[in-house]
PDB file of C-alpha atoms in Angstrom:
ATOM      1  CA  MET A   1      79.092 146.323 -36.494  1.00  0.00           C
ATOM      2  CA  ARG A   2      80.517 142.849 -35.864  1.00  0.00           C
ATOM      3  CA  ARG A   3      83.507 144.342 -34.095  1.00  0.00           C
ATOM      4  CA  SER A   4      81.271 146.567 -31.975  1.00  0.00           C
ATOM      5  CA  GLN A   5      79.170 143.575 -30.942  1.00  0.00           C
ATOM      6  CA  HIS A   6      82.313 141.617 -30.114  1.00  0.00           C
ATOM      7  CA  ASP A   7      83.596 144.494 -27.983  1.00  0.00           C
ATOM      8  CA  ARG A   8      80.310 144.715 -26.095  1.00  0.00           C
ATOM      9  CA  SER A   9      80.295 140.981 -25.533  1.00  0.00           C
ATOM     10  CA  SER A  10      83.864 141.020 -24.205  1.00  0.00           C
ATOM     11  CA  SER A  11      83.056 143.964 -21.959  1.00  0.00           C
ATOM     12  CA  THR A  12      80.042 142.163 -20.498  1.00  0.00           C
ATOM     13  CA  ARG A  13      81.984 138.973 -19.811  1.00  0.00           C
ATOM     14  CA  SER A  14      84.777 140.978 -18.217  1.00  0.00           C
ATOM     15  CA  ALA A  15      82.319 142.821 -15.981  1.00  0.00           C
ATOM     16  CA  LEU A  16      80.755 139.532 -14.892  1.00  0.00           C
ATOM     17  CA  THR A  17      84.042 137.769 -14.140  1.00  0.00           C
ATOM     18  CA  THR A  18      85.454 140.813 -12.314  1.00  0.00           C
ATOM     19  CA  ALA A  19      82.372 141.168 -10.123  1.00  0.00           C
ATOM     20  CA  ALA A  20      82.081 137.425  -9.514  1.00  0.00           C
ATOM     21  CA  ARG A  21      85.760 137.082  -8.694  1.00  0.00           C
ATOM     22  CA  ALA A  22      85.621 139.742  -5.978  1.00  0.00           C
ATOM     23  CA  LEU A  23      82.422 138.332  -4.462  1.00  0.00           C
ATOM     24  CA  PHE A  24      83.551 134.696  -4.590  1.00  0.00           C
ATOM     25  CA  ALA A  25      86.877 135.606  -2.972  1.00  0.00           C
ATOM     26  CA  ALA A  26      85.190 137.562  -0.197  1.00  0.00           C
ATOM     27  CA  ARG A  27      82.361 135.187   0.725  1.00  0.00           C
ATOM     28  CA  GLY A  28      82.661 131.976  -1.239  1.00  0.00           C
ATOM     29  CA  TYR A  29      80.704 130.518  -4.146  1.00  0.00           C
ATOM     30  CA  HIS A  30      77.669 129.259  -2.250  1.00  0.00           C
ATOM     31  CA  ALA A  31      77.133 132.517  -0.340  1.00  0.00           C
ATOM     32  CA  VAL A  32      76.911 134.634  -3.502  1.00  0.00           C
ATOM     33  CA  PRO A  33      73.624 134.526  -5.456  1.00  0.00           C
ATOM     34  CA  ALA A  34      73.612 135.146  -9.187  1.00  0.00           C
ATOM     35  CA  ASP A  35      71.452 138.255  -8.772  1.00  0.00           C
ATOM     36  CA  GLU A  36      74.138 139.883  -6.629  1.00  0.00           C
ATOM     37  CA  ILE A  37      76.782 139.220  -9.269  1.00  0.00           C
ATOM     38  CA  VAL A  38      74.562 140.764 -11.927  1.00  0.00           C
ATOM     39  CA  ARG A  39      73.992 143.894  -9.835  1.00  0.00           C
ATOM     40  CA  ALA A  40      77.689 144.261  -9.047  1.00  0.00           C
ATOM     41  CA  ALA A  41      78.586 143.838 -12.722  1.00  0.00           C
ATOM     42  CA  GLY A  42      75.993 146.383 -13.804  1.00  0.00           C
ATOM     43  CA  VAL A  43      74.398 144.046 -16.342  1.00  0.00           C
ATOM     44  CA  THR A  44      71.068 142.297 -16.694  1.00  0.00           C
ATOM     45  CA  ARG A  45      70.301 138.763 -15.561  1.00  0.00           C
ATOM     46  CA  GLY A  46      69.649 137.963 -19.214  1.00  0.00           C
ATOM     47  CA  ALA A  47      73.195 139.044 -20.052  1.00  0.00           C
ATOM     48  CA  LEU A  48      74.549 136.576 -17.490  1.00  0.00           C
ATOM     49  CA  TYR A  49      72.666 133.661 -19.016  1.00  0.00           C
ATOM     50  CA  HIS A  50      73.473 134.803 -22.544  1.00  0.00           C
ATOM     51  CA  HIS A  51      77.172 134.297 -21.818  1.00  0.00           C
ATOM     52  CA  TYR A  52      77.034 131.489 -19.257  1.00  0.00           C
ATOM     53  CA  ALA A  53      74.803 128.476 -18.843  1.00  0.00           C
ATOM     54  CA  ASP A  54      74.684 129.036 -15.087  1.00  0.00           C
ATOM     55  CA  LYS A  55      76.603 130.421 -12.107  1.00  0.00           C
ATOM     56  CA  GLN A  56      78.860 127.384 -12.074  1.00  0.00           C
ATOM     57  CA  ALA A  57      80.004 128.075 -15.644  1.00  0.00           C
ATOM     58  CA  LEU A  58      80.833 131.657 -14.641  1.00  0.00           C
ATOM     59  CA  PHE A  59      82.729 130.343 -11.625  1.00  0.00           C
ATOM     60  CA  ARG A  60      84.762 128.059 -13.890  1.00  0.00           C
ATOM     61  CA  ASP A  61      85.774 131.050 -15.997  1.00  0.00           C
ATOM     62  CA  VAL A  62      86.853 132.860 -12.822  1.00  0.00           C
ATOM     63  CA  VAL A  63      88.925 129.846 -11.769  1.00  0.00           C
ATOM     64  CA  ILE A  64      90.668 129.774 -15.157  1.00  0.00           C
ATOM     65  CA  GLU A  65      91.316 133.528 -14.978  1.00  0.00           C
ATOM     66  CA  VAL A  66      92.906 133.256 -11.525  1.00  0.00           C
ATOM     67  CA  GLU A  67      94.953 130.208 -12.563  1.00  0.00           C
ATOM     68  CA  THR A  68      96.173 131.968 -15.715  1.00  0.00           C
ATOM     69  CA  GLU A  69      97.394 134.993 -13.754  1.00  0.00           C
ATOM     70  CA  PHE A  70      98.997 132.788 -11.123  1.00  0.00           C
ATOM     71  CA  THR A  71     100.836 130.732 -13.746  1.00  0.00           C
ATOM     72  CA  ALA A  72     102.100 133.871 -15.493  1.00  0.00           C
ATOM     73  CA  GLU A  73     103.442 135.175 -12.187  1.00  0.00           C
ATOM     74  CA  ILE A  74     105.324 131.955 -11.478  1.00  0.00           C
ATOM     75  CA  THR A  75     106.617 131.778 -15.068  1.00  0.00           C
ATOM     76  CA  THR A  76     108.028 135.303 -14.826  1.00  0.00           C
ATOM     77  CA  LEU A  77     109.796 134.411 -11.579  1.00  0.00           C
ATOM     78  CA  LEU A  78     111.317 131.271 -13.105  1.00  0.00           C
ATOM     79  CA  ASP A  79     112.405 133.138 -16.251  1.00  0.00           C
ATOM     80  CA  ASN A  80     114.154 135.807 -14.160  1.00  0.00           C
ATOM     81  CA  ALA A  81     115.898 133.389 -11.801  1.00  0.00           C
ATOM     82  CA  PRO A  82     119.706 133.254 -12.171  1.00  0.00           C
ATOM     83  CA  ASP A  83     119.624 129.466 -12.565  1.00  0.00           C
ATOM     84  CA  VAL A  84     117.198 126.558 -12.586  1.00  0.00           C
ATOM     85  CA  ALA A  85     117.924 125.415  -9.024  1.00  0.00           C
ATOM     86  CA  THR A  86     117.286 128.890  -7.621  1.00  0.00           C
ATOM     87  CA  GLY A  87     114.156 129.130  -9.731  1.00  0.00           C
ATOM     88  CA  LEU A  88     112.762 125.877  -8.326  1.00  0.00           C
ATOM     89  CA  ILE A  89     113.291 126.920  -4.704  1.00  0.00           C
ATOM     90  CA  SER A  90     112.028 130.463  -5.351  1.00  0.00           C
ATOM     91  CA  GLY A  91     109.064 129.034  -7.242  1.00  0.00           C
ATOM     92  CA  LEU A  92     108.173 126.860  -4.257  1.00  0.00           C
ATOM     93  CA  LYS A  93     108.072 129.858  -1.918  1.00  0.00           C
ATOM     94  CA  ALA A  94     106.194 131.970  -4.446  1.00  0.00           C
ATOM     95  CA  PHE A  95     103.610 129.215  -4.942  1.00  0.00           C
ATOM     96  CA  LEU A  96     102.926 129.059  -1.202  1.00  0.00           C
ATOM     97  CA  ASP A  97     102.832 132.868  -0.978  1.00  0.00           C
ATOM     98  CA  ILE A  98     100.265 133.049  -3.763  1.00  0.00           C
ATOM     99  CA  CYS A  99      98.163 130.290  -2.200  1.00  0.00           C
ATOM    100  CA  ASP A 100      98.002 132.384   0.984  1.00  0.00           C
ATOM    101  CA  ARG A 101      96.084 135.106  -0.868  1.00  0.00           C
ATOM    102  CA  GLN A 102      92.384 135.279  -0.057  1.00  0.00           C
ATOM    103  CA  GLU A 103      91.131 134.688  -3.590  1.00  0.00           C
ATOM    104  CA  MET A 104      93.479 131.769  -4.183  1.00  0.00           C
ATOM    105  CA  ARG A 105      92.588 130.155  -0.880  1.00  0.00           C
ATOM    106  CA  ARG A 106      88.846 130.679  -1.189  1.00  0.00           C
ATOM    107  CA  ILE A 107      88.279 130.277  -4.936  1.00  0.00           C
ATOM    108  CA  ILE A 108      90.954 127.798  -6.005  1.00  0.00           C
ATOM    109  CA  LEU A 109      91.677 125.675  -2.945  1.00  0.00           C
ATOM    110  CA  ILE A 110      88.352 125.571  -1.105  1.00  0.00           C
ATOM    111  CA  ASP A 111      85.521 126.152  -3.583  1.00  0.00           C
ATOM    112  CA  ALA A 112      86.901 124.904  -6.915  1.00  0.00           C
ATOM    113  CA  PRO A 113      87.219 121.210  -5.950  1.00  0.00           C
ATOM    114  CA  ALA A 114      83.709 121.200  -4.461  1.00  0.00           C
ATOM    115  CA  VAL A 115      81.966 123.259  -7.147  1.00  0.00           C
ATOM    116  CA  LEU A 116      83.684 121.909 -10.267  1.00  0.00           C
ATOM    117  CA  GLY A 117      84.402 118.417  -9.007  1.00  0.00           C
ATOM    118  CA  TRP A 118      87.820 117.005  -8.202  1.00  0.00           C
ATOM    119  CA  ALA A 119      88.561 115.743 -11.720  1.00  0.00           C
ATOM    120  CA  ASP A 120      87.756 119.015 -13.506  1.00  0.00           C
ATOM    121  CA  TRP A 121      89.629 121.071 -10.907  1.00  0.00           C
ATOM    122  CA  ARG A 122      92.755 118.905 -11.204  1.00  0.00           C
ATOM    123  CA  ALA A 123      92.525 119.082 -15.005  1.00  0.00           C
ATOM    124  CA  ILE A 124      92.542 122.893 -14.841  1.00  0.00           C
ATOM    125  CA  GLU A 125      95.445 122.826 -12.385  1.00  0.00           C
ATOM    126  CA  ALA A 126      97.382 120.520 -14.678  1.00  0.00           C
ATOM    127  CA  GLU A 127      96.637 122.586 -17.791  1.00  0.00           C
ATOM    128  CA  HIS A 128      98.061 125.721 -16.211  1.00  0.00           C
ATOM    129  CA  GLY A 129     100.809 124.529 -13.903  1.00  0.00           C
ATOM    130  CA  LEU A 130     102.032 121.297 -15.410  1.00  0.00           C
ATOM    131  CA  GLY A 131     103.525 122.789 -18.559  1.00  0.00           C
ATOM    132  CA  VAL A 132     105.616 125.240 -16.548  1.00  0.00           C
ATOM    133  CA  LEU A 133     106.910 122.433 -14.345  1.00  0.00           C
ATOM    134  CA  VAL A 134     107.724 120.159 -17.280  1.00  0.00           C
ATOM    135  CA  GLU A 135     109.663 122.923 -19.030  1.00  0.00           C
ATOM    136  CA  THR A 136     111.612 123.825 -15.873  1.00  0.00           C
ATOM    137  CA  LEU A 137     112.412 120.217 -14.986  1.00  0.00           C
ATOM    138  CA  THR A 138     113.485 119.485 -18.565  1.00  0.00           C
ATOM    139  CA  ARG A 139     115.971 122.354 -18.326  1.00  0.00           C
ATOM    140  CA  ALA A 140     117.189 120.958 -14.997  1.00  0.00           C
ATOM    141  CA  VAL A 141     117.793 117.532 -16.562  1.00  0.00           C
ATOM    142  CA  ASP A 142     119.548 119.085 -19.565  1.00  0.00           C
ATOM    143  CA  GLU A 143     121.848 121.025 -17.219  1.00  0.00           C
ATOM    144  CA  GLY A 144     122.609 117.959 -15.110  1.00  0.00           C
ATOM    145  CA  LEU A 145     120.817 119.243 -12.013  1.00  0.00           C
ATOM    146  CA  ILE A 146     118.392 116.318 -11.996  1.00  0.00           C
ATOM    147  CA  LEU A 147     119.139 112.739 -12.966  1.00  0.00           C
ATOM    148  CA  PRO A 148     117.583 111.715 -16.316  1.00  0.00           C
ATOM    149  CA  GLN A 149     114.072 110.376 -15.709  1.00  0.00           C
ATOM    150  CA  PRO A 150     110.507 110.650 -17.058  1.00  0.00           C
ATOM    151  CA  VAL A 151     110.002 114.393 -16.556  1.00  0.00           C
ATOM    152  CA  ASP A 152     106.241 114.226 -17.148  1.00  0.00           C
ATOM    153  CA  VAL A 153     105.829 111.834 -14.222  1.00  0.00           C
ATOM    154  CA  LEU A 154     108.085 113.860 -11.926  1.00  0.00           C
ATOM    155  CA  ALA A 155     106.223 117.055 -12.823  1.00  0.00           C
ATOM    156  CA  ARG A 156     102.873 115.471 -11.945  1.00  0.00           C
ATOM    157  CA  LEU A 157     104.231 114.227  -8.618  1.00  0.00           C
ATOM    158  CA  ILE A 158     105.612 117.664  -7.741  1.00  0.00           C
ATOM    159  CA  LEU A 159     102.414 119.427  -8.796  1.00  0.00           C
ATOM    160  CA  SER A 160     100.368 117.032  -6.664  1.00  0.00           C
ATOM    161  CA  ALA A 161     102.647 117.646  -3.676  1.00  0.00           C
ATOM    162  CA  LEU A 162     102.381 121.421  -4.091  1.00  0.00           C
ATOM    163  CA  ILE A 163      98.589 121.294  -4.331  1.00  0.00           C
ATOM    164  CA  GLU A 164      98.378 119.030  -1.279  1.00  0.00           C
ATOM    165  CA  ALA A 165     100.622 121.399   0.686  1.00  0.00           C
ATOM    166  CA  ALA A 166      98.402 124.325  -0.260  1.00  0.00           C
ATOM    167  CA  LEU A 167      95.296 122.394   0.830  1.00  0.00           C
ATOM    168  CA  VAL A 168      96.907 121.492   4.164  1.00  0.00           C
ATOM    169  CA  ILE A 169      97.753 125.151   4.792  1.00  0.00           C
ATOM    170  CA  ALA A 170      94.295 126.364   3.741  1.00  0.00           C
ATOM    171  CA  SER A 171      92.521 124.011   6.163  1.00  0.00           C
ATOM    172  CA  ALA A 172      94.963 124.278   9.081  1.00  0.00           C
ATOM    173  CA  ASP A 173      94.016 125.757  12.450  1.00  0.00           C
ATOM    174  CA  ASP A 174      97.413 127.474  12.423  1.00  0.00           C
ATOM    175  CA  PRO A 175      98.110 128.363   8.777  1.00  0.00           C
ATOM    176  CA  ALA A 176     101.421 130.080   9.575  1.00  0.00           C
ATOM    177  CA  GLN A 177     102.833 126.977  11.257  1.00  0.00           C
ATOM    178  CA  ALA A 178     101.420 124.723   8.534  1.00  0.00           C
ATOM    179  CA  ARG A 179     103.070 126.956   5.933  1.00  0.00           C
ATOM    180  CA  ALA A 180     106.430 126.752   7.701  1.00  0.00           C
ATOM    181  CA  ASP A 181     106.189 122.976   8.021  1.00  0.00           C
ATOM    182  CA  ALA A 182     105.147 122.518   4.387  1.00  0.00           C
ATOM    183  CA  GLU A 183     107.866 124.797   3.073  1.00  0.00           C
ATOM    184  CA  HIS A 184     110.488 122.963   5.146  1.00  0.00           C
ATOM    185  CA  SER A 185     109.386 119.516   4.006  1.00  0.00           C
ATOM    186  CA  LEU A 186     109.042 120.492   0.357  1.00  0.00           C
ATOM    187  CA  GLY A 187     112.395 122.270   0.460  1.00  0.00           C
ATOM    188  CA  LEU A 188     114.096 119.115   1.729  1.00  0.00           C
ATOM    189  CA  TRP A 189     112.385 117.074  -0.980  1.00  0.00           C
ATOM    190  CA  PHE A 190     113.394 119.503  -3.724  1.00  0.00           C
ATOM    191  CA  ALA A 191     116.974 119.532  -2.428  1.00  0.00           C
ATOM    192  CA  GLY A 192     116.984 115.729  -2.567  1.00  0.00           C
ATOM    193  CA  ILE A 193     115.814 115.718  -6.175  1.00  0.00           C
ATOM    194  CA  LEU A 194     118.649 117.972  -7.290  1.00  0.00           C
ATOM    195  CA  THR A 195     121.946 116.214  -7.899  1.00  0.00           C
ATOM    196  CA  PRO A 196     125.001 117.605  -6.076  1.00  0.00           C
ATOM    197  CA  PRO A 197     127.422 119.625  -8.217  1.00  0.00           C
ATOM    198  CA  PRO A 198     130.515 117.716  -9.373  1.00  0.00           C
ATOM    199  CA  GLU A 199     133.535 118.015  -7.110  1.00  0.00           C
ATOM    200  CA  GLY A 200     136.428 120.082  -8.252  1.00  0.00           C
TER     201      GLY A 200
END
């Protein structure tokens, strides 16, 4: 019986986050009432408030779900890269590609800072993306591709730059041009961080 109840609870939460995610991505947090999410999920309003204190709490779960998937995608790319340097450059492009998706742009870049507050949003970003960056940069230092330095600080600076680039692109009148400019500038910065290979 306990397992059955757990399964039902998980199914209800999944239905709510799936429905909310699609609606938030399409129209934005403030344009989607809780009653519409409940109808789309096929559950009762009571079920929503049994699992979540309010719509904002459900939104936070959606943000974490999107961030988790995004981080896994980037991690897979880095793991499959032939070397760390290639992984960093490929990861940069992949990050910007992902941020161009409707749900990333609307949910993560536009609504999350406003709905959750800047501090909570950045904490979620750091929890999901920072560890991947620290691990990758540590490998780069170990392999001599980056000069020894406080990797935690460098990772935070890079993460902040990536987030800022994504925000610039999301709010630009010409997103395609903003994307090209951001990718060029970040690429030059990344290239400057990497140490040149030894001669001979």
